[in-house]
Amino acid sequence: PCPPQNVQTTAVGARSVTVRWSPPLHANGVLSRYKVFIQTGRSESPSGSGRKGKGSHVSPPQTNATVSELSPATQYRVWVAAVNVEDGELISQLAGPVTFTTIVEAPSPPRNVSFSNVTSNAVAIMWSPPSIIYGSLAEYNVSLMPSLGGPVTHSVIVSANNLSTAIENLVPFTHYIVEVRAGTFRDVNHSRPLLWSNPDTNKQPVVFATKQTFPSSPVNVTITRLSSRSVWIWWDGPEHPNGNIQSYSVVLFEKRKVNGSFNTHEHKYTWALTRANRTKNGGTQVEVNALSPYTQYNVTVYAVNIMDGFELVGEKSRLIEFRTKDGTPGFPTDCRVDKESVTSLVIAWSPPASGDYKIVYYKIAFQSKMYYYQSVKKTPGIFEQKNLSAATPYNVTVTAFTNDTVLLSGPACRMTARTKGQVPGSPTDCRVGKEDVTSLVVGWSPPAPGDYKVVHYK
């Protein structure tokens, strides 16, 4: 037969092509089939009855054939021949060749993906080129995503000439999955978008973890309970723990007044992070004891990570100010009358036993049948009450006071004291000096002198 006419290729893919043609101008017999021959562009033309090469055969009246199992990004030549059968095959001359190139297919994934130089916020990623590359390799895409799921957090484009890259600004103490993809151009014209390799699902993903670093400061530091000698402090963990927090430290700054000016004394307490100091809502709460009553403190909290045996001390929280409360004071001790005179009494005492309070002053009271005297003294010791009546018994009390939001007074120590002097004698020369209808004038002279001081007459 004459050769087929109008050979052309359609539907060119990466691994297949469809070939179309028209019937021969003269069949010169009964056409039994068509033979399609495909060879790479560098191969010789098929020749002879046993022509070799990829191909296919179809029976008339079909005038197209699809050839598969081709290679991507490869140039091929295609021929079509018509066949009559009469005492053997009568094969026409070849129609063609028609040249075509299969389209580019994505490369295989890069190999030997690994990492090194891991710090708290950076990593170096290395890889080897894909084992199979169709067309021209354009670039690599290196992506990181959290191992617990979620979108890609870091993505870097690397030129085809490089096989490593550094990625920074990572989150400390975080596991990342590494994915490296190779991208090829779509054709010899370097057309985009690129064709990217797919991950190798038969291999375990490459995972690394950034190292620990200094944690940020705890948040929501709050004073929850307060007494005269203890405080309960509560806080939430750092917004960025940057590691596995091992402990928290609480630092108290105590303000003490020395010689008229305030000095600051630092007290540090450390707790390991255990269930004992965890609250139901996830915070941490601790109690600090042995504080001074009615004293101003500032408190700050910080977290500690440990890496390679070294402490990574985090940022301190903002200062919280509080003042311990006062308790009710006890009895002033060793209360006594230190000295007596005709018109005064000297009282002495010592402070109450130590306790959960800070005494700000003492109240000393003197009471007789006719008079009541009250004074205040800021320090214990000795107090003299003057202008008392001679030879008069007094009930004396000494009471300690603390100064919280309200004054707190303890029980008083009590004693009885008497001013010196004797009872005066009778006034002398008592007489009626004058009488009228509505009045009497009475006169008298002082009693005989003695150890007393007359303060008034009744």
Tab-separated table of C-alpha atoms in Angstrom:
chain	number	residue	atom	x	y	z
A	1	PRO	CA	0.000	0.000	0.000
A	2	CYS	CA	0.912	3.639	-0.256
A	3	PRO	CA	2.095	5.195	3.003
A	4	PRO	CA	-0.483	6.825	5.317
A	5	GLN	CA	-0.963	10.572	4.973
A	6	ASN	CA	-0.997	13.627	7.306
A	7	VAL	CA	0.762	12.051	10.260
A	8	GLN	CA	0.566	14.299	13.328
A	9	THR	CA	0.801	14.049	17.130
A	10	THR	CA	-1.821	15.239	19.621
A	11	ALA	CA	-2.305	14.972	23.355
A	12	VAL	CA	1.414	14.917	24.061
A	13	GLY	CA	1.935	14.066	27.703
A	14	ALA	CA	4.896	13.276	29.913
A	15	ARG	CA	4.695	9.537	29.263
A	16	SER	CA	2.297	9.104	26.325
A	17	VAL	CA	1.308	10.563	22.964
A	18	THR	CA	-1.598	10.150	20.558
A	19	VAL	CA	-0.692	9.798	16.863
A	20	ARG	CA	-3.228	10.529	14.106
A	21	TRP	CA	-3.071	10.017	10.315
A	22	SER	CA	-5.171	9.688	7.153
A	23	PRO	CA	-5.564	6.438	5.108
A	24	PRO	CA	-3.158	5.788	2.206
A	25	LEU	CA	-3.988	7.382	-1.140
A	26	HIS	CA	-4.019	3.864	-2.695
A	27	ALA	CA	-4.521	0.783	-0.545
A	28	ASN	CA	-3.564	-1.528	-3.395
A	29	GLY	CA	-5.303	-4.336	-1.604
A	30	VAL	CA	-7.066	-4.963	1.672
A	31	LEU	CA	-5.538	-3.024	4.551
A	32	SER	CA	-5.159	-5.264	7.560
A	33	ARG	CA	-3.620	-2.833	10.067
A	34	TYR	CA	-1.475	0.223	10.668
A	35	LYS	CA	1.857	0.121	12.469
A	36	VAL	CA	3.108	3.067	14.554
A	37	PHE	CA	6.851	3.339	15.276
A	38	ILE	CA	8.320	5.733	17.885
A	39	GLN	CA	11.996	6.171	18.601
A	40	THR	CA	14.040	8.766	20.454
A	41	GLY	CA	15.344	11.612	18.408
A	42	ARG	CA	18.862	10.248	18.511
A	43	SER	CA	17.887	6.772	17.173
A	44	GLU	CA	18.066	5.618	13.559
A	45	SER	CA	14.933	5.292	11.478
A	46	PRO	CA	13.127	1.916	11.613
A	47	SER	CA	13.967	-0.246	8.592
A	48	GLY	CA	13.016	-3.634	7.245
A	49	SER	CA	10.049	-5.782	8.031
A	50	GLY	CA	11.223	-6.233	11.624
A	51	ARG	CA	11.358	-2.537	12.363
A	52	LYS	CA	12.114	-1.984	16.048
A	53	GLY	CA	11.173	0.711	18.512
A	54	LYS	CA	8.259	1.646	20.733
A	55	GLY	CA	5.027	1.472	18.871
A	56	SER	CA	1.531	0.215	18.466
A	57	HIS	CA	-0.726	-1.237	15.789
A	58	VAL	CA	-4.405	-0.720	15.127
A	59	SER	CA	-6.858	-2.115	12.612
A	60	PRO	CA	-8.681	-0.019	10.026
A	61	PRO	CA	-10.804	1.988	9.890
A	62	GLN	CA	-9.164	3.372	13.068
A	63	THR	CA	-6.602	6.017	12.158
A	64	ASN	CA	-5.151	6.937	15.552
A	65	ALA	CA	-3.162	5.214	18.243
A	66	THR	CA	-1.937	6.108	21.750
A	67	VAL	CA	1.577	5.063	22.682
A	68	SER	CA	2.494	4.870	26.382
A	69	GLU	CA	5.564	4.148	28.495
A	70	LEU	CA	7.483	7.084	27.095
A	71	SER	CA	10.003	9.114	29.102
A	72	PRO	CA	9.271	12.686	30.193
A	73	ALA	CA	11.124	15.636	28.633
A	74	THR	CA	12.406	13.442	25.787
A	75	GLN	CA	12.450	14.131	22.073
A	76	TYR	CA	10.893	11.396	19.905
A	77	ARG	CA	10.258	10.745	16.206
A	78	VAL	CA	7.146	8.905	15.053
A	79	TRP	CA	6.361	7.026	11.771
A	80	VAL	CA	3.224	5.251	10.571
A	81	ALA	CA	3.071	2.389	8.034
A	82	ALA	CA	0.104	0.641	6.362
A	83	VAL	CA	0.043	-3.175	6.068
A	84	ASN	CA	-1.666	-5.465	3.537
A	85	VAL	CA	-1.620	-9.219	3.976
A	86	GLU	CA	-1.256	-11.485	0.990
A	87	ASP	CA	1.078	-14.459	1.247
A	88	GLY	CA	2.828	-12.454	3.998
A	89	GLU	CA	2.912	-8.840	5.215
A	90	LEU	CA	3.143	-6.108	2.622
A	91	ILE	CA	4.287	-3.007	4.523
A	92	SER	CA	4.153	0.425	2.996
A	93	GLN	CA	6.887	2.954	3.138
A	94	LEU	CA	7.041	4.907	6.419
A	95	ALA	CA	5.064	8.107	6.680
A	96	GLY	CA	7.042	10.569	8.747
A	97	PRO	CA	8.947	11.221	10.774
A	98	VAL	CA	7.030	13.670	12.954
A	99	THR	CA	9.153	14.982	15.818
A	100	PHE	CA	7.716	15.823	19.258
A	101	THR	CA	8.950	16.202	22.833
A	102	THR	CA	7.141	14.790	25.834
A	103	ILE	CA	6.358	17.329	28.502
A	104	VAL	CA	8.407	17.708	31.664
A	105	GLU	CA	7.386	15.730	34.739
A	106	ALA	CA	8.143	16.679	38.340
A	107	PRO	CA	11.463	15.350	39.608
A	108	SER	CA	11.870	12.773	42.325
A	109	PRO	CA	12.262	14.171	45.861
A	110	PRO	CA	15.676	15.391	47.032
A	111	ARG	CA	17.660	12.741	48.901
A	112	ASN	CA	19.548	12.540	52.199
A	113	VAL	CA	17.742	15.422	53.890
A	114	SER	CA	19.466	16.191	57.207
A	115	PHE	CA	20.072	19.031	59.670
A	116	SER	CA	22.889	20.419	61.819
A	117	ASN	CA	23.898	23.412	63.960
A	118	VAL	CA	20.588	23.447	65.803
A	119	THR	CA	20.218	26.328	68.252
A	120	SER	CA	17.223	27.739	70.090
A	121	ASN	CA	16.124	29.735	67.044
A	122	ALA	CA	18.045	28.499	63.981
A	123	VAL	CA	18.981	25.357	62.029
A	124	ALA	CA	21.002	24.373	58.954
A	125	ILE	CA	19.303	22.019	56.434
A	126	MET	CA	21.259	19.918	53.906
A	127	TRP	CA	20.224	17.551	51.092
A	128	SER	CA	21.370	15.777	47.937
A	129	PRO	CA	19.921	16.342	44.454
A	130	PRO	CA	17.000	14.209	43.231
A	131	SER	CA	17.968	10.908	41.636
A	132	ILE	CA	15.631	11.631	38.719
A	133	ILE	CA	15.381	15.037	37.092
A	134	TYR	CA	13.377	15.696	33.919
A	135	GLY	CA	14.189	18.900	32.140
A	136	SER	CA	16.078	21.707	33.852
A	137	LEU	CA	16.225	21.993	37.658
A	138	ALA	CA	15.208	25.516	38.721
A	139	GLU	CA	15.345	25.700	42.525
A	140	TYR	CA	14.622	24.040	45.850
A	141	ASN	CA	11.945	24.891	48.391
A	142	VAL	CA	12.745	24.163	52.070
A	143	SER	CA	9.756	24.258	54.418
A	144	LEU	CA	9.336	23.779	58.159
A	145	MET	CA	6.111	22.974	59.962
A	146	PRO	CA	5.360	22.104	63.597
A	147	SER	CA	5.433	18.369	64.207
A	148	LEU	CA	2.118	18.549	66.078
A	149	GLY	CA	0.376	19.713	62.930
A	150	GLY	CA	-0.432	23.064	61.453
A	151	PRO	CA	0.551	25.141	58.442
A	152	VAL	CA	4.060	25.799	57.171
A	153	THR	CA	5.735	28.362	59.428
A	154	HIS	CA	9.015	28.867	57.520
A	155	SER	CA	9.681	28.569	53.787
A	156	VAL	CA	12.946	29.309	51.952
A	157	ILE	CA	13.716	29.239	48.208
A	158	VAL	CA	17.242	27.998	47.402
A	159	SER	CA	18.904	28.153	43.982
A	160	ALA	CA	19.544	24.899	42.142
A	161	ASN	CA	23.311	25.333	42.635
A	162	ASN	CA	23.079	25.110	46.441
A	163	LEU	CA	22.369	22.051	48.570
A	164	SER	CA	22.000	23.677	51.993
A	165	THR	CA	20.413	26.638	53.701
A	166	ALA	CA	20.094	28.197	57.164
A	167	ILE	CA	16.679	29.036	58.607
A	168	GLU	CA	16.347	31.492	61.483
A	169	ASN	CA	13.647	33.005	63.704
A	170	LEU	CA	12.469	29.612	64.923
A	171	VAL	CA	10.544	29.091	68.161
A	172	PRO	CA	12.747	27.682	70.933
A	173	PHE	CA	12.121	24.167	72.280
A	174	THR	CA	9.852	23.230	69.353
A	175	HIS	CA	9.772	20.173	67.102
A	176	TYR	CA	9.744	20.865	63.355
A	177	ILE	CA	9.207	18.632	60.326
A	178	VAL	CA	11.580	19.351	57.419
A	179	GLU	CA	10.358	19.115	53.827
A	180	VAL	CA	12.641	19.770	50.850
A	181	ARG	CA	11.144	19.873	47.342
A	182	ALA	CA	12.858	20.208	43.968
A	183	GLY	CA	11.298	22.328	41.222
A	184	THR	CA	11.886	22.047	37.472
A	185	PHE	CA	10.901	24.358	34.631
A	186	ARG	CA	7.945	23.236	32.546
A	187	ASP	CA	9.797	23.408	29.231
A	188	VAL	CA	12.989	24.450	27.519
A	189	ASN	CA	11.771	28.044	27.636
A	190	HIS	CA	11.993	27.937	31.445
A	191	SER	CA	8.277	28.489	31.783
A	192	ARG	CA	6.634	28.788	35.186
A	193	PRO	CA	4.932	27.788	37.421
A	194	LEU	CA	7.459	25.108	38.275
A	195	LEU	CA	6.819	21.410	38.600
A	196	TRP	CA	7.556	20.408	42.205
A	197	SER	CA	8.547	17.009	43.512
A	198	ASN	CA	6.237	15.202	45.892
A	199	PRO	CA	7.331	14.024	49.352
A	200	ASP	CA	8.581	10.474	49.643
A	201	THR	CA	5.784	8.843	51.620
A	202	ASN	CA	7.815	5.664	52.091
A	203	LYS	CA	10.310	7.401	54.370
A	204	GLN	CA	9.931	8.757	57.878
A	205	PRO	CA	9.818	12.552	57.966
A	206	VAL	CA	12.928	14.410	59.103
A	207	VAL	CA	12.211	15.973	62.507
A	208	PHE	CA	14.414	18.131	64.731
A	209	ALA	CA	13.858	20.118	67.921
A	210	THR	CA	15.240	23.573	68.646
A	211	LYS	CA	17.100	23.972	71.895
A	212	GLN	CA	15.904	25.610	75.072
A	213	THR	CA	16.641	29.231	75.906
A	214	PHE	CA	15.709	31.834	78.484
A	215	PRO	CA	11.969	31.841	79.286
A	216	SER	CA	9.916	35.004	79.217
A	217	SER	CA	8.527	36.400	82.454
A	218	PRO	CA	5.632	34.766	84.338
A	219	VAL	CA	2.367	36.668	83.932
A	220	ASN	CA	-0.588	37.603	86.135
A	221	VAL	CA	1.436	37.630	89.360
A	222	THR	CA	-1.112	38.153	92.142
A	223	ILE	CA	-1.183	38.258	95.944
A	224	THR	CA	-4.003	35.908	96.924
A	225	ARG	CA	-3.684	35.656	100.721
A	226	LEU	CA	-1.847	37.771	103.246
A	227	SER	CA	-1.136	37.609	106.970
A	228	SER	CA	1.299	39.321	109.295
A	229	ARG	CA	4.117	36.850	108.588
A	230	SER	CA	3.210	35.043	105.378
A	231	VAL	CA	1.954	35.659	101.841
A	232	TRP	CA	0.467	33.442	99.122
A	233	ILE	CA	1.650	34.345	95.625
A	234	TRP	CA	-0.020	33.057	92.428
A	235	TRP	CA	1.054	33.360	88.778
A	236	ASP	CA	0.589	31.936	85.291
A	237	GLY	CA	3.483	30.436	83.379
A	238	PRO	CA	5.457	32.452	80.812
A	239	GLU	CA	3.829	33.188	77.489
A	240	HIS	CA	7.024	31.846	75.879
A	241	PRO	CA	8.484	29.120	78.112
A	242	ASN	CA	11.205	28.441	75.514
A	243	GLY	CA	11.925	25.114	77.163
A	244	ASN	CA	10.885	22.702	79.876
A	245	ILE	CA	10.607	24.924	82.955
A	246	GLN	CA	12.313	23.309	85.941
A	247	SER	CA	11.673	25.801	88.720
A	248	TYR	CA	10.419	29.237	89.685
A	249	SER	CA	12.154	31.740	91.938
A	250	VAL	CA	10.345	34.345	94.016
A	251	VAL	CA	12.360	37.390	95.087
A	252	LEU	CA	11.094	39.643	97.882
A	253	PHE	CA	12.546	43.096	98.496
A	254	GLU	CA	11.913	44.178	102.096
A	255	LYS	CA	11.945	47.893	102.916
A	256	ARG	CA	13.495	48.619	106.312
A	257	LYS	CA	13.858	52.037	107.899
A	258	VAL	CA	17.333	52.495	109.326
A	259	ASN	CA	18.465	55.807	110.839
A	260	GLY	CA	15.608	57.663	109.248
A	261	SER	CA	16.080	56.279	105.719
A	262	PHE	CA	14.780	53.151	103.976
A	263	ASN	CA	17.099	50.306	103.022
A	264	THR	CA	16.126	47.368	100.829
A	265	HIS	CA	16.924	43.777	101.777
A	266	GLU	CA	16.553	40.968	99.239
A	267	HIS	CA	15.119	37.524	100.055
A	268	LYS	CA	15.098	34.757	97.418
A	269	TYR	CA	12.980	31.594	97.477
A	270	THR	CA	13.034	28.812	94.852
A	271	TRP	CA	10.475	26.080	94.158
A	272	ALA	CA	10.763	23.138	91.793
A	273	LEU	CA	7.748	22.883	89.504
A	274	THR	CA	5.660	20.054	91.033
A	275	ARG	CA	2.024	19.121	91.329
A	276	ALA	CA	2.064	20.367	94.915
A	277	ASN	CA	2.237	24.000	93.815
A	278	ARG	CA	0.079	23.695	90.685
A	279	THR	CA	-3.495	24.982	90.837
A	280	LYS	CA	-6.545	23.505	89.145
A	281	ASN	CA	-6.609	26.216	86.487
A	282	GLY	CA	-2.988	25.652	85.515
A	283	GLY	CA	-1.309	28.406	87.525
A	284	THR	CA	1.308	28.111	90.244
A	285	GLN	CA	0.836	29.124	93.881
A	286	VAL	CA	3.340	29.175	96.725
A	287	GLU	CA	3.427	30.388	100.330
A	288	VAL	CA	6.300	32.487	101.651
A	289	ASN	CA	6.714	32.461	105.442
A	290	ALA	CA	8.870	34.111	108.105
A	291	LEU	CA	8.129	37.657	106.927
A	292	SER	CA	8.177	40.719	109.152
A	293	PRO	CA	4.787	42.019	110.277
A	294	TYR	CA	3.451	45.304	108.990
A	295	THR	CA	6.314	45.615	106.499
A	296	GLN	CA	6.406	46.826	102.903
A	297	TYR	CA	7.616	44.300	100.291
A	298	ASN	CA	8.047	44.196	96.528
A	299	VAL	CA	7.881	40.787	94.860
A	300	THR	CA	8.970	39.530	91.432
A	301	VAL	CA	8.912	36.015	89.931
A	302	TYR	CA	11.035	34.390	87.230
A	303	ALA	CA	11.218	30.961	85.600
A	304	VAL	CA	14.320	28.803	85.149
A	305	ASN	CA	15.134	26.322	82.366
A	306	ILE	CA	18.119	23.981	82.497
A	307	MET	CA	20.185	23.029	79.442
A	308	ASP	CA	23.406	21.018	79.541
A	309	GLY	CA	23.601	21.519	83.290
A	310	PHE	CA	23.379	25.314	83.113
A	311	GLU	CA	20.511	27.384	84.466
A	312	LEU	CA	18.736	29.607	81.951
A	313	VAL	CA	17.263	32.327	84.152
A	314	GLY	CA	14.248	33.973	82.541
A	315	GLU	CA	12.917	37.500	82.593
A	316	LYS	CA	11.567	38.809	85.880
A	317	SER	CA	7.921	39.738	86.190
A	318	ARG	CA	6.947	43.300	87.006
A	319	LEU	CA	7.187	44.234	90.689
A	320	ILE	CA	4.088	43.747	92.841
A	321	GLU	CA	3.937	45.741	96.078
A	322	PHE	CA	2.258	44.509	99.262
A	323	ARG	CA	2.445	45.055	103.004
A	324	THR	CA	2.145	42.315	105.599
A	325	LYS	CA	-0.604	42.616	108.163
A	326	ASP	CA	-0.330	43.153	111.915
A	327	GLY	CA	-1.480	40.637	114.495
A	328	THR	CA	-2.944	41.395	117.932
A	329	PRO	CA	-0.118	42.161	120.351
A	330	GLY	CA	0.318	40.412	123.674
A	331	PHE	CA	0.748	41.776	127.207
A	332	PRO	CA	3.489	44.270	127.816
A	333	THR	CA	5.856	42.455	130.168
A	334	ASP	CA	7.679	43.371	133.364
A	335	CYS	CA	5.228	46.183	134.218
A	336	ARG	CA	6.261	47.946	137.411
A	337	VAL	CA	6.198	51.205	139.378
A	338	ASP	CA	9.705	52.508	139.050
A	339	LYS	CA	9.404	55.685	141.199
A	340	GLU	CA	6.805	57.460	143.319
A	341	SER	CA	6.618	61.055	144.452
A	342	VAL	CA	3.966	63.305	145.911
A	343	THR	CA	2.673	64.487	142.521
A	344	SER	CA	4.025	61.946	139.990
A	345	LEU	CA	4.431	58.269	139.235
A	346	VAL	CA	7.107	56.679	137.020
A	347	ILE	CA	5.991	53.476	135.237
A	348	ALA	CA	8.322	51.024	133.459
A	349	TRP	CA	7.590	48.048	131.161
A	350	SER	CA	9.089	45.832	128.454
A	351	PRO	CA	7.628	44.860	125.054
A	352	PRO	CA	5.260	41.912	124.700
A	353	ALA	CA	6.633	38.582	123.631
A	354	SER	CA	7.451	38.498	119.923
A	355	GLY	CA	4.558	37.594	117.648
A	356	ASP	CA	2.764	38.347	114.415
A	357	TYR	CA	2.629	42.086	114.903
A	358	LYS	CA	4.601	45.281	114.881
A	359	ILE	CA	3.882	47.663	117.751
A	360	VAL	CA	3.571	51.311	116.803
A	361	TYR	CA	2.827	52.828	120.230
A	362	TYR	CA	1.823	52.159	123.847
A	363	LYS	CA	-1.046	53.782	125.729
A	364	ILE	CA	-0.475	54.441	129.453
A	365	ALA	CA	-3.521	55.273	131.580
A	366	PHE	CA	-3.766	56.439	135.245
A	367	GLN	CA	-7.183	56.401	136.919
A	368	SER	CA	-8.194	57.442	140.423
A	369	LYS	CA	-11.646	57.874	141.899
A	370	MET	CA	-11.793	61.414	140.594
A	371	TYR	CA	-9.359	61.739	137.696
A	372	TYR	CA	-8.271	59.917	134.510
A	373	TYR	CA	-4.989	60.587	132.687
A	374	GLN	CA	-3.951	59.044	129.360
A	375	SER	CA	-0.715	59.350	127.398
A	376	VAL	CA	0.915	57.708	124.334
A	377	LYS	CA	4.532	56.581	123.980
A	378	LYS	CA	6.011	55.032	120.794
A	379	THR	CA	8.696	52.942	122.462
A	380	PRO	CA	8.709	50.745	125.535
A	381	GLY	CA	10.703	51.748	128.628
A	382	ILE	CA	9.838	54.416	131.202
A	383	PHE	CA	7.051	56.969	131.390
A	384	GLU	CA	6.412	59.632	134.064
A	385	GLN	CA	2.918	60.952	134.715
A	386	LYS	CA	3.038	64.327	136.506
A	387	ASN	CA	0.467	66.580	138.230
A	388	LEU	CA	-1.122	63.761	140.182
A	389	SER	CA	-2.830	64.078	143.544
A	390	ALA	CA	-0.745	63.335	146.599
A	391	ALA	CA	-1.383	60.252	148.677
A	392	THR	CA	-3.786	58.968	146.049
A	393	PRO	CA	-4.086	55.416	144.742
A	394	TYR	CA	-4.176	54.979	140.934
A	395	ASN	CA	-5.020	52.037	138.708
A	396	VAL	CA	-2.367	51.993	135.967
A	397	THR	CA	-2.673	50.138	132.623
A	398	VAL	CA	-0.180	49.786	129.756
A	399	THR	CA	-1.581	48.634	126.396
A	400	ALA	CA	0.297	47.900	123.137
A	401	PHE	CA	-1.209	48.942	119.777
A	402	THR	CA	-0.495	47.844	116.219
A	403	ASN	CA	-1.462	49.883	113.224
A	404	ASP	CA	-3.047	47.987	110.331
A	405	THR	CA	-6.124	49.217	108.492
A	406	VAL	CA	-7.571	49.602	111.988
A	407	LEU	CA	-5.837	49.897	115.357
A	408	LEU	CA	-5.377	46.552	117.055
A	409	SER	CA	-4.836	46.582	120.811
A	410	GLY	CA	-3.767	43.690	122.948
A	411	PRO	CA	-4.559	42.955	126.593
A	412	ALA	CA	-3.241	45.501	129.046
A	413	CYS	CA	-0.868	44.892	131.888
A	414	ARG	CA	-2.377	46.274	135.080
A	415	MET	CA	-0.914	47.545	138.383
A	416	THR	CA	-1.836	49.760	141.320
A	417	ALA	CA	0.358	52.665	142.409
A	418	ARG	CA	0.046	55.395	145.010
A	419	THR	CA	1.522	58.869	145.142
A	420	LYS	CA	3.461	59.762	148.244
A	421	GLY	CA	2.195	62.031	151.076
A	422	GLN	CA	-0.076	61.681	154.117
A	423	VAL	CA	-3.752	62.460	154.527
A	424	PRO	CA	-4.063	66.143	155.419
A	425	GLY	CA	-5.364	67.157	158.789
A	426	SER	CA	-8.574	69.109	159.440
A	427	PRO	CA	-8.708	72.694	158.321
A	428	THR	CA	-8.332	74.966	161.337
A	429	ASP	CA	-10.186	78.049	162.595
A	430	CYS	CA	-13.403	77.093	160.787
A	431	ARG	CA	-16.053	79.768	161.274
A	432	VAL	CA	-19.167	81.481	159.931
A	433	GLY	CA	-18.128	84.940	158.923
A	434	LYS	CA	-21.469	86.395	157.814
A	435	GLU	CA	-25.101	85.364	157.591
A	436	ASP	CA	-28.018	86.817	155.654
A	437	VAL	CA	-31.362	85.590	154.352
A	438	THR	CA	-30.016	83.713	151.325
A	439	SER	CA	-26.275	83.164	151.930
A	440	LEU	CA	-23.584	82.145	154.366
A	441	VAL	CA	-19.950	83.197	154.320
A	442	VAL	CA	-17.667	80.437	155.717
A	443	GLY	CA	-13.988	80.879	156.546
A	444	TRP	CA	-11.116	78.546	157.628
A	445	SER	CA	-7.364	78.219	157.881
A	446	PRO	CA	-5.126	75.459	156.367
A	447	PRO	CA	-4.459	72.263	158.286
A	448	ALA	CA	-1.287	71.972	160.242
A	449	PRO	CA	1.740	71.460	157.939
A	450	GLY	CA	2.621	67.894	156.975
A	451	ASP	CA	3.856	65.553	154.147
A	452	TYR	CA	1.206	66.510	151.695
A	453	LYS	CA	0.110	69.142	149.263
A	454	VAL	CA	-3.428	70.451	149.523
A	455	VAL	CA	-4.878	70.794	146.045
A	456	HIS	CA	-8.429	71.801	146.895
A	457	TYR	CA	-11.009	72.107	149.676
A	458	LYS	CA	-14.452	70.611	149.691
